[in-house]
C-alpha positions as a Python dict, from the first residue, in 0.01 Angstrom:
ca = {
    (1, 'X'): (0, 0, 0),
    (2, 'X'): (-85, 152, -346),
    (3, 'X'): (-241, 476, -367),
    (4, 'X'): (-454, 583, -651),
    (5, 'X'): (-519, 820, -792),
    (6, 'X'): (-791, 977, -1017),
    (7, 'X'): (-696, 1251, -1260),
    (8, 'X'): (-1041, 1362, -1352),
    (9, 'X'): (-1314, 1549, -1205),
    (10, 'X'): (-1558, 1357, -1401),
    (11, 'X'): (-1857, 1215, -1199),
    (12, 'X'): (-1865, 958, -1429),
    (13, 'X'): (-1521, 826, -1404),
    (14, 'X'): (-1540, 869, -1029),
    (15, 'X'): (-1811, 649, -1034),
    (16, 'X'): (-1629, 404, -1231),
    (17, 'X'): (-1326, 364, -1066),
    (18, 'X'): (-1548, 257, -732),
    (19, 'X'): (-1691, 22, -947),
    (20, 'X'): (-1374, -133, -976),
    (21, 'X'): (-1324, -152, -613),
    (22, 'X'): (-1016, 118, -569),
    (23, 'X'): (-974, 287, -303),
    (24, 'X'): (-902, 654, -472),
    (25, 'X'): (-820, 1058, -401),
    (26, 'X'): (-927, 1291, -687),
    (27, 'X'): (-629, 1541, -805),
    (28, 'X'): (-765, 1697, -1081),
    (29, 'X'): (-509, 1786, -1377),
    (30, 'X'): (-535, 2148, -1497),
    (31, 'X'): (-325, 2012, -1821),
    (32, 'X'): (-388, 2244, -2142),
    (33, 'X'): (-530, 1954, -2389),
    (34, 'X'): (-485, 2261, -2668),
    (35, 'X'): (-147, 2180, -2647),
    (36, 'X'): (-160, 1830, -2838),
    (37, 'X'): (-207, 1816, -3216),
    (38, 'X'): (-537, 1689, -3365),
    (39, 'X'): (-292, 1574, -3675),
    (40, 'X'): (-224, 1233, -3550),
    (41, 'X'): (-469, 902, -3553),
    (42, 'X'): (-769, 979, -3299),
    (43, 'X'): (-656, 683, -3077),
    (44, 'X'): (-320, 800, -3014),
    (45, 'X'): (-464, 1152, -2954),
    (46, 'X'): (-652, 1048, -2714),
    (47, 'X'): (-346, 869, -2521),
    (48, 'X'): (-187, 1169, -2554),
    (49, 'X'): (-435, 1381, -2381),
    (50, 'X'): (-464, 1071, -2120),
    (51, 'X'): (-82, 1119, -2071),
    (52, 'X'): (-37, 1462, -2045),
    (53, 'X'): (-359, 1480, -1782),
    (54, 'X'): (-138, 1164, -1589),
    (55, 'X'): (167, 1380, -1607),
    (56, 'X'): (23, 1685, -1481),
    (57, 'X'): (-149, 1523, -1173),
    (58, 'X'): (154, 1316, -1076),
    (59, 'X'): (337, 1615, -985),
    (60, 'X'): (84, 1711, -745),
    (61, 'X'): (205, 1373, -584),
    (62, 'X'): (536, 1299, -615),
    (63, 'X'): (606, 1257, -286),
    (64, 'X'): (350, 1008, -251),
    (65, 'X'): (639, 700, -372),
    (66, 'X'): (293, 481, -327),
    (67, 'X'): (99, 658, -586),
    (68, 'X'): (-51, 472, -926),
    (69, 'X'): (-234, 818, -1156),
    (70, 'X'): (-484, 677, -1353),
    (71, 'X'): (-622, 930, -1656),
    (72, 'X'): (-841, 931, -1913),
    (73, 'X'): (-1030, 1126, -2194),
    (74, 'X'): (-1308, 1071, -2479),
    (75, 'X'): (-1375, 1178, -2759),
    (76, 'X'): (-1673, 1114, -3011),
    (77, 'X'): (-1570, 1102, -3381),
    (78, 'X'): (-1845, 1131, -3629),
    (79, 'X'): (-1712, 1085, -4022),
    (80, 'X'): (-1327, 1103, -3886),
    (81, 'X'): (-1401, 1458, -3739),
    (82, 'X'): (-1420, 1535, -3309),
    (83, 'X'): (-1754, 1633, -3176),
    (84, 'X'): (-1612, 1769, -2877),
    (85, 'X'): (-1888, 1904, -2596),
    (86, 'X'): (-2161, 2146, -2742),
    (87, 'X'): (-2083, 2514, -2653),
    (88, 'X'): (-2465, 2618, -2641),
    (89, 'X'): (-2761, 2455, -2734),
    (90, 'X'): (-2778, 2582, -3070),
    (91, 'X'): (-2420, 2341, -3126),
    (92, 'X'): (-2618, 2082, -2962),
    (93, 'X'): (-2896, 2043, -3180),
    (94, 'X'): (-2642, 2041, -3469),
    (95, 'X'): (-2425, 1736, -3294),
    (96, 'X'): (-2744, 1547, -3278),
    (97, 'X'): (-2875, 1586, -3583),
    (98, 'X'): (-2542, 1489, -3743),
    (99, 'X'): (-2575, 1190, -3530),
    (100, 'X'): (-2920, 1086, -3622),
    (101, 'X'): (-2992, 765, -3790),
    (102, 'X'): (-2526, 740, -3807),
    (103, 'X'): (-2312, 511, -3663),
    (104, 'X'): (-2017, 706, -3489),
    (105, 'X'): (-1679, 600, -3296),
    (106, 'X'): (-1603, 721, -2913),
    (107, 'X'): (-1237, 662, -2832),
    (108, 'X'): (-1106, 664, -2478),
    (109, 'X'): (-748, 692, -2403),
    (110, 'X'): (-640, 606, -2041),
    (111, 'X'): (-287, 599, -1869),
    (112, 'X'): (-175, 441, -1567),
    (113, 'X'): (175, 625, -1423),
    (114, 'X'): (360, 484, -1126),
    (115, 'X'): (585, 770, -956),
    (116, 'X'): (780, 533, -746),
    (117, 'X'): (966, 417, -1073),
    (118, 'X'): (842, 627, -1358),
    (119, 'X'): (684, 388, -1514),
    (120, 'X'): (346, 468, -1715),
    (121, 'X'): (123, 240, -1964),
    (122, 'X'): (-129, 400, -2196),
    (123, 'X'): (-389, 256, -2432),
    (124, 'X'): (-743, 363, -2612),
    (125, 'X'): (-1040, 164, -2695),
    (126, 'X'): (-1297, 222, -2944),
    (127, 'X'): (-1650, 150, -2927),
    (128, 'X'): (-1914, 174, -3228),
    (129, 'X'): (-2245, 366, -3193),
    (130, 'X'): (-2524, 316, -3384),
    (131, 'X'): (-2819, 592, -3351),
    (132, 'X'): (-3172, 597, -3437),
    (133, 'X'): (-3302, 816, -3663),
    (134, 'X'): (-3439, 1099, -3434),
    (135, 'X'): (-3718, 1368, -3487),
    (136, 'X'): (-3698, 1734, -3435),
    (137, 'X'): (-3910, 1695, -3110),
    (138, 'X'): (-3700, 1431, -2978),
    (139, 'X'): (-3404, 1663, -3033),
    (140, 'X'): (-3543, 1970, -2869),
    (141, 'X'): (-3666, 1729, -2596),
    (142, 'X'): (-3382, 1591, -2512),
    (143, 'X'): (-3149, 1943, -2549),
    (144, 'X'): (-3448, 2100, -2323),
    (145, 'X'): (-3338, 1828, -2052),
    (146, 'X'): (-2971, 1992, -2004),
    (147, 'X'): (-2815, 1660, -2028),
    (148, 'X'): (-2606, 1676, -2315),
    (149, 'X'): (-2453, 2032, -2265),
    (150, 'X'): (-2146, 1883, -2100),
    (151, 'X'): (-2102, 1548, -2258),
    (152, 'X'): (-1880, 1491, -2558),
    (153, 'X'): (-2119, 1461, -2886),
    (154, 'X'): (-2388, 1604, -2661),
    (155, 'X'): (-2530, 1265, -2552),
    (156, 'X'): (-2518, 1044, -2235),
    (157, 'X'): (-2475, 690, -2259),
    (158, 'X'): (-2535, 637, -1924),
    (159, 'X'): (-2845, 890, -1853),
    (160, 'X'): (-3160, 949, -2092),
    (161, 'X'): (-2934, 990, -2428),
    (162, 'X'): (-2936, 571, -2381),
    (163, 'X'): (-3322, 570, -2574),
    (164, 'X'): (-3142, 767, -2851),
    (165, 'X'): (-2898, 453, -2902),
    (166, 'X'): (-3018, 154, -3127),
    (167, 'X'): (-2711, -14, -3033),
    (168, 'X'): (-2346, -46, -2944),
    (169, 'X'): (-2059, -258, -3062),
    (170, 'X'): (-1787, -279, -2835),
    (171, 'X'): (-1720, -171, -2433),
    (172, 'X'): (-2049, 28, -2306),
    (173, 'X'): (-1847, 124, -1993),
    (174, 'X'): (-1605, 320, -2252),
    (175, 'X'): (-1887, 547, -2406),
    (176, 'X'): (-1955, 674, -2062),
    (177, 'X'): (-1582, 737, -2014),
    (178, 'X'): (-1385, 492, -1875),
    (179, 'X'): (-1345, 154, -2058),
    (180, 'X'): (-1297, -33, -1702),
    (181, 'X'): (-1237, -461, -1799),
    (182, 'X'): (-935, -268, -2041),
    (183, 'X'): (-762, -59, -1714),
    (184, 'X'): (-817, -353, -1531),
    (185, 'X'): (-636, -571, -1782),
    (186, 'X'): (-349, -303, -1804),
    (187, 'X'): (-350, -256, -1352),
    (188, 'X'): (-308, -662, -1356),
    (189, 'X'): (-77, -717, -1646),
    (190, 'X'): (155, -437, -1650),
    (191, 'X'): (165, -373, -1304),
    (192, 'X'): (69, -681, -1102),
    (193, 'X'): (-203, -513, -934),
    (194, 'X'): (-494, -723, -929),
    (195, 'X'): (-837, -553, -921),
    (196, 'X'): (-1017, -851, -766),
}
């Protein structure tokens, strides 16, 4: 019986991947993401972190001949540059504001690795987001709330950063980190495992 496994200690993920039904153990990649170059086209970079996450957890298991790793990072890209997650809240404030009243990009990359044959499948998906034009207060409000201090962009899709969206085009489920009707696509089609 197939094993998953979940490369990420995001809660977020986590809670994604139960959406899905999958029965899953968390090994949680220590893979240095400084080591892939930010000179190649966001979505691929984005795979690559996915793989190299995928790669590093799978040898925690590869013993496990049952095992399927399933990775995945995001990104927010505002203007073709990364706003990765705000260092303080001063970085914060700055992320926002460059967001306010913009429409931006969030990339996921996920991979899927078998170890019983090698065999590994990644992808990315894009989503557009479309902010409102936000006030100072709003801002300060929202930073003073400690949500968006570990969140790519500094915003939450999926908490109280949701009334600073006017609206999305594209996969909701990959702005809060795990584009979930894509994976299950790629568990069905490339691997024959069907999610439901």
């Amino acid at each position: 019986m197939t094993e998953f496994i979940l490369a990420s200690a995001s809660p977020r993920r986590k809670e994604l991947l139960g959406v899905m039904g999958l029965d899953f153990k968390i090994v949680v990649s220590n893979a240095d993401e400084n080591s892939i170059s930010k000179d190649i086209p966001v979505g691929l970079y984005v795979q690559e972190i996915a793989l190299l996450k995928a790669g590093a957890s799978a040898k925690s298991v590869l013993k496990n001949k049952e095992a399927v790793v399933i990775s995945a990072d995001t990104i927010v890209t505002l203007d073709g540059n990364i706003l990765g997650k705000p260092s303080d809240v001063q970085s914060a404030c700055e992320m926002l504001k460059k967001l306010s009243g913009r429409s931006h990009e969030v990339y996921t990359g996920y991979c899927v690795m078998r170890i019983s044959d090698g065999k590994t499948v990644c992808n990315s998906v894009k989503t557009r987001v479309h902010f409102k034009e936000l006030e100072d207060e709003k801002i300060d409000a929202y930073i003073r709330s400690g949500e968006p201090m570990d969140k790519a962009g500094a915003y939450g899709i999926q908490g109280s950063g949701a009334m600073l969206i006017q609206k999305i085009d594209g996969d909701y489920f990959n702005v809060v980190g795990l584009p979930i009707s894509a994976l299950a696509d790629t568990l069905e089609k490339e691997f024959d495992i069907k999610v439901f």
